[in-house]
Coordinates of C-alpha atoms in Angstrom, one line a residue:
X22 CA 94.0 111.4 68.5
X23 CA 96.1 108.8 71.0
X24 CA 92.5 107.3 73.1
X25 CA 95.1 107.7 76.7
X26 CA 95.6 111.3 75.7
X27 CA 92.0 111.8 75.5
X28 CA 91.2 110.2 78.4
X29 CA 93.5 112.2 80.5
X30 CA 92.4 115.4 78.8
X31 CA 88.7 115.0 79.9
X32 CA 90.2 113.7 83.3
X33 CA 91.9 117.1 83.3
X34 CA 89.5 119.0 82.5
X35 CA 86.8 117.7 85.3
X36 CA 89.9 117.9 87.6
X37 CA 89.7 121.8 86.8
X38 CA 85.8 122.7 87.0
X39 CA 85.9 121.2 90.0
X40 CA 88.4 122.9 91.5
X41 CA 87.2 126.1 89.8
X42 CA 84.0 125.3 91.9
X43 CA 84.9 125.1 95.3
X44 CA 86.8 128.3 94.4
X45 CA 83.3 130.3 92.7
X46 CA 81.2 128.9 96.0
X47 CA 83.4 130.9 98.2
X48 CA 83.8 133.8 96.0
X49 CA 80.2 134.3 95.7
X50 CA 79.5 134.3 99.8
X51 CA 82.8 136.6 100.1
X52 CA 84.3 134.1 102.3
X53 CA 87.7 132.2 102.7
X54 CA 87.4 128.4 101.7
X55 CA 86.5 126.0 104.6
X56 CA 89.3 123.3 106.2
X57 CA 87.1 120.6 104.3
X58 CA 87.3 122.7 100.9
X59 CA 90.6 123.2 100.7
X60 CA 91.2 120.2 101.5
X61 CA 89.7 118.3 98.8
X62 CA 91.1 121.8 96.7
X63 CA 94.3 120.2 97.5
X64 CA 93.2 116.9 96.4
X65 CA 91.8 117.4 93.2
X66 CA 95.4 119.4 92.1
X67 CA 97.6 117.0 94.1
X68 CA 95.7 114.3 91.1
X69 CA 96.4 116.9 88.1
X70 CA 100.0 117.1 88.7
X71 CA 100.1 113.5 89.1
X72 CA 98.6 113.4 85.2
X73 CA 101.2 116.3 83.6
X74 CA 104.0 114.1 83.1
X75 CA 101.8 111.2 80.9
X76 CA 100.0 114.4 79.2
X77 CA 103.3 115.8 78.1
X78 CA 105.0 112.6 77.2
X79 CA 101.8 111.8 74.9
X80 CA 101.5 115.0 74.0
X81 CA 104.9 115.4 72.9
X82 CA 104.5 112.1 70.5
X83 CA 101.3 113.6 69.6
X84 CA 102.9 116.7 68.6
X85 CA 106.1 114.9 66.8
X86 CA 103.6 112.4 64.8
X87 CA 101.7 114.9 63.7
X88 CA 105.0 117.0 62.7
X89 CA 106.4 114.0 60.8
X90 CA 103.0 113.3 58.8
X91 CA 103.1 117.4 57.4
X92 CA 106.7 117.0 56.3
X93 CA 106.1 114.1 54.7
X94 CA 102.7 115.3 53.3
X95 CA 104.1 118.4 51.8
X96 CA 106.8 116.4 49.9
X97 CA 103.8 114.2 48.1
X98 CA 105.1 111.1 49.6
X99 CA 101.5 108.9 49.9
X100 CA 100.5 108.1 52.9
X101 CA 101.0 103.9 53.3
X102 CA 98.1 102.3 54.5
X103 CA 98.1 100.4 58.1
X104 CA 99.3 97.3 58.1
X105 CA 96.5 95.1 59.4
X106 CA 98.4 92.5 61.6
X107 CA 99.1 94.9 64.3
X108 CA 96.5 97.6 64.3
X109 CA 94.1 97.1 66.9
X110 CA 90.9 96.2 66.0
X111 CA 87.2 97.8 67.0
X112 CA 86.8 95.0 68.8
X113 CA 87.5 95.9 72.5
X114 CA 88.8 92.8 73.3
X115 CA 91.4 91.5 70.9
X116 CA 92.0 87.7 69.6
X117 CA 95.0 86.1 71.0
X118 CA 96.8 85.8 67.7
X119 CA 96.2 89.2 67.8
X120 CA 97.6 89.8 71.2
X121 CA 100.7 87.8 70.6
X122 CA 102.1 89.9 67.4
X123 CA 101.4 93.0 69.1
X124 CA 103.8 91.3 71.7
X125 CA 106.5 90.7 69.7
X126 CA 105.9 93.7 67.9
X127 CA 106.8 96.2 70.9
X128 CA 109.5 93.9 71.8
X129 CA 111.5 95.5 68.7
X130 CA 110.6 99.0 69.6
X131 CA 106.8 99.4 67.9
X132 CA 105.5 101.9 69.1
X133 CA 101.7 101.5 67.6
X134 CA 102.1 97.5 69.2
X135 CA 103.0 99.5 72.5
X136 CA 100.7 101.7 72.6
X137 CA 98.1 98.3 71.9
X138 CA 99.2 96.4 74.4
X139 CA 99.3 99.4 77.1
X140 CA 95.3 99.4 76.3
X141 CA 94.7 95.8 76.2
X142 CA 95.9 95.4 79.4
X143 CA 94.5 93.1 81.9
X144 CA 94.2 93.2 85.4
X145 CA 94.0 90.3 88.0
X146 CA 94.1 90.3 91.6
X147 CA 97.9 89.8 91.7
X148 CA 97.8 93.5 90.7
X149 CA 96.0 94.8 93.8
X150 CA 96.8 93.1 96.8
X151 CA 96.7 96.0 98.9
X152 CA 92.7 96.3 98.4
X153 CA 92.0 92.7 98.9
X154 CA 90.8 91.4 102.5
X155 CA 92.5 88.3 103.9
X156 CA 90.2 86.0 106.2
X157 CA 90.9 83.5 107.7
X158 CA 88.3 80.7 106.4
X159 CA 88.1 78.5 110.0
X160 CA 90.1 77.5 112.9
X161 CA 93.4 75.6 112.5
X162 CA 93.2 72.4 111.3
X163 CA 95.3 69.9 113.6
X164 CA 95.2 66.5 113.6
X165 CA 97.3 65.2 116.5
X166 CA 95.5 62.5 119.1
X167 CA 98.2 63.6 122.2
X168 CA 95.3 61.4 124.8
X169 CA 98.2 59.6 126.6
X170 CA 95.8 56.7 126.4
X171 CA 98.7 54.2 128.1
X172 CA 99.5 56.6 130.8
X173 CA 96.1 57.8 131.4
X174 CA 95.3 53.8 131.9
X175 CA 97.9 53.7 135.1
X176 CA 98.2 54.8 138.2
X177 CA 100.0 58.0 138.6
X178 CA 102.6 59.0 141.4
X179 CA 105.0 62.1 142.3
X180 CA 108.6 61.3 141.5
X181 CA 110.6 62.0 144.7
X182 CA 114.0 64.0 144.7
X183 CA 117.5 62.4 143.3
X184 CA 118.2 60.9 139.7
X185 CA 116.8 57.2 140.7
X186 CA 114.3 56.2 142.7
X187 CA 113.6 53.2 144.3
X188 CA 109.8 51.3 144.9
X189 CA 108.9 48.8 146.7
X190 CA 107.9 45.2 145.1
X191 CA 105.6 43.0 146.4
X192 CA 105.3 39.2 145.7
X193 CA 102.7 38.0 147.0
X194 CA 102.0 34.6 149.3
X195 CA 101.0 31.7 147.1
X196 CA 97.0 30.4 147.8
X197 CA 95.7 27.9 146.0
X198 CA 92.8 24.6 145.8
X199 CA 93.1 22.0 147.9
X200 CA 91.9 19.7 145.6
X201 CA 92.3 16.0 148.8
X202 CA 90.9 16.4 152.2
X203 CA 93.7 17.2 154.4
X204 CA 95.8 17.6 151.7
X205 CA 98.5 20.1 152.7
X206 CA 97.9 23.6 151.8
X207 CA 100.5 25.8 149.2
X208 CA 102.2 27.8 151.6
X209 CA 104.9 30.7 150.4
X210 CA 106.4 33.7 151.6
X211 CA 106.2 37.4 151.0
X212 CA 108.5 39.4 149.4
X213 CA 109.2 42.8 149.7
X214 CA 112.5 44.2 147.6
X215 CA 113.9 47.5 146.2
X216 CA 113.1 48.0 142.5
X217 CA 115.3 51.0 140.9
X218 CA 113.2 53.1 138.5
X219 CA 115.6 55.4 136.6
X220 CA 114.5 59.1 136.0
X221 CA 114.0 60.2 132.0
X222 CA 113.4 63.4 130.8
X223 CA 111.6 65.1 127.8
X224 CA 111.3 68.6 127.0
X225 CA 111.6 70.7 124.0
X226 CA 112.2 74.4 123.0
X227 CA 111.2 76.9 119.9
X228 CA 112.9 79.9 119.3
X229 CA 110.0 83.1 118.8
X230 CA 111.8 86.5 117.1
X231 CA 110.5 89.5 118.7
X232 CA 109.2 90.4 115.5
X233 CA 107.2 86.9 114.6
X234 CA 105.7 87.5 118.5
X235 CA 104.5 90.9 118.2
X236 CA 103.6 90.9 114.0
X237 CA 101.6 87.9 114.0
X238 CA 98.4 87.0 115.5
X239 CA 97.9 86.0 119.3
X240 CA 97.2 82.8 118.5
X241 CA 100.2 81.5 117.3
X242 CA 101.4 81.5 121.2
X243 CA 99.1 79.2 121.8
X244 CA 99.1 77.1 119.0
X245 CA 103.3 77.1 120.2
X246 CA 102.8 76.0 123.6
X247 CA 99.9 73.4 123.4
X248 CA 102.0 71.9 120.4
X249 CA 105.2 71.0 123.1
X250 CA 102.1 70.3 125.5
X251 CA 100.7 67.8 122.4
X252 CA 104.1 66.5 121.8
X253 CA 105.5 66.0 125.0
X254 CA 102.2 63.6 125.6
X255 CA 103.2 61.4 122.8
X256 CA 106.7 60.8 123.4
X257 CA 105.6 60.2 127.0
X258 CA 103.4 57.8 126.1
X259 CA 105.2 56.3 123.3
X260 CA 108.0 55.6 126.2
X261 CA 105.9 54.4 129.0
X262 CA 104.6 51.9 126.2
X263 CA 108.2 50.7 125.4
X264 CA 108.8 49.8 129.0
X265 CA 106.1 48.6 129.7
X266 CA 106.8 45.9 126.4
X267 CA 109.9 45.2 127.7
X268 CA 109.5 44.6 130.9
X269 CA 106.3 41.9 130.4
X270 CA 107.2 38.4 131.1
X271 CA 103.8 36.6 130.3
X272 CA 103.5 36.3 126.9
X273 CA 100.9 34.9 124.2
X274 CA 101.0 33.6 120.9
X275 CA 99.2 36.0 118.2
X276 CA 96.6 33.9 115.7
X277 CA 98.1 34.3 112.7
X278 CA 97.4 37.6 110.3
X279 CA 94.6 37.2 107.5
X280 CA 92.8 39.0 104.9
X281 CA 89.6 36.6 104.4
X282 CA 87.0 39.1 105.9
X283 CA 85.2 35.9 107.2
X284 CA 88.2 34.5 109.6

């Protein structure tokens, strides 16, 4: 007898008492069955019907098998013995030489190697996602320094309205030693001219679907935002840097690069 077939059988029957049960409780207290009853009533037939089409498609083999072995019985042909190489073994867990000529086996229509395999079947966690939980392990890892250290360093002022704007430089009158008695003082003027400073602007954008907005977590808003925020900081920074580089006039020879840890 086919193991599956027996299997569902016994499934089938249990299936049945069951049902038979919750049926006798009620007869015997002459009532009708209770919402809860017939709803696991319901249940417990909704999962036999669900087993009648793998009952009759063994059952059928079963039947046609068994049909084929009379015929051939009553017209003396011996019975051949099972070949070895692809009759599963007691052992419930076969060898995988054994596995692999099964394979190939019920790739050319074998119905016994089938039949193997079908039992032998493993079962991983690709095979059930739906049952198991996702977590999330810890908090997004991000690695960005956006501290506008450069900008942070300066002093800070509104722009006014208009695409340039112009400040005010100072140069300074010149003190210095007297180094003689009576020795005539450095004397300069002060100077106070227009410098232009030309407006720049930085911004980005992201495009959010509707969908990725309301299907994913909360989060990812503000993981969006505060990565501009993070972003915009650094190319800020980066520029204020560049200008500042460029516009320096003093300037100082480096000492000369070196890997002896001693220098």
């Amino acid at each position: 007898m086919n193991p599956r077939l027996t299997a569902l059988r016994t499934e089938h029957d249990n299936l049945r008492s069951a049902i038979e049960a919750i049926d006798a409780a009620a007869a015997d207290e002459a009532r009708d069955l209770t919402d809860s009853e017939r709803t696991e009533s319901d249940q417990l037939f909704e999962r036999m019907e669900a087993l009648n089409p793998e009952i009759t498609r063994l059952a059928d083999r079963q039947r046609s098998m068994d049909e084929t072995a009379g015929i051939l019985a009553r017209l003396g042909i011996p019975a051949a013995q099972p070949n070895a190489d692809h009759v599963r073994s007691e052992d419930p867990a076969p060898t995988a030489g054994e596995w692999l000529v099964n394979y190939n086996r019920a790739q050319i229509g074998d119905t016994d190697a089938q039949e193997f395999l079908r039992a032998a079947a493993q079962q991983g966690l690709a095979d059930n996602p739906g049952v198991v939980p996702e977590s999330v392990a810890a908090d997004i890892i991000k690695f960005v320094d956006s501290e506008r250290y450069l900008v942070n360093s300066m002093t800070t002022r509104p722009m006014m309205r208009g695409d340039q704007k112009q400040i005010r430089l100072v140069t300074q009158p010149g003190v210095d030693e007297q180094t003689v008695e009576f020795e005539e003082l450095t004397s300069s003027k002060l100077s106070i001219v227009k410098d232009p400073v030309a407006r720049q602007t930085f911004g980005g954008y992201v495009e959010v679907s509707e969908q990725d907005e309301e299907f994913s977590d909360p989060v990812l808003m503000d993981e969006l935002i505060m990565g501009l925020a993070d972003q915009y900081a650094i190319q800020t920074d980066t520029a204020a840097g560049a200008g500042l580089v460029a516009a320096a006039t003093n300037t100082a020879d480096l000492p000369p690069a070196t890997t002896d840890p001693d220098t």
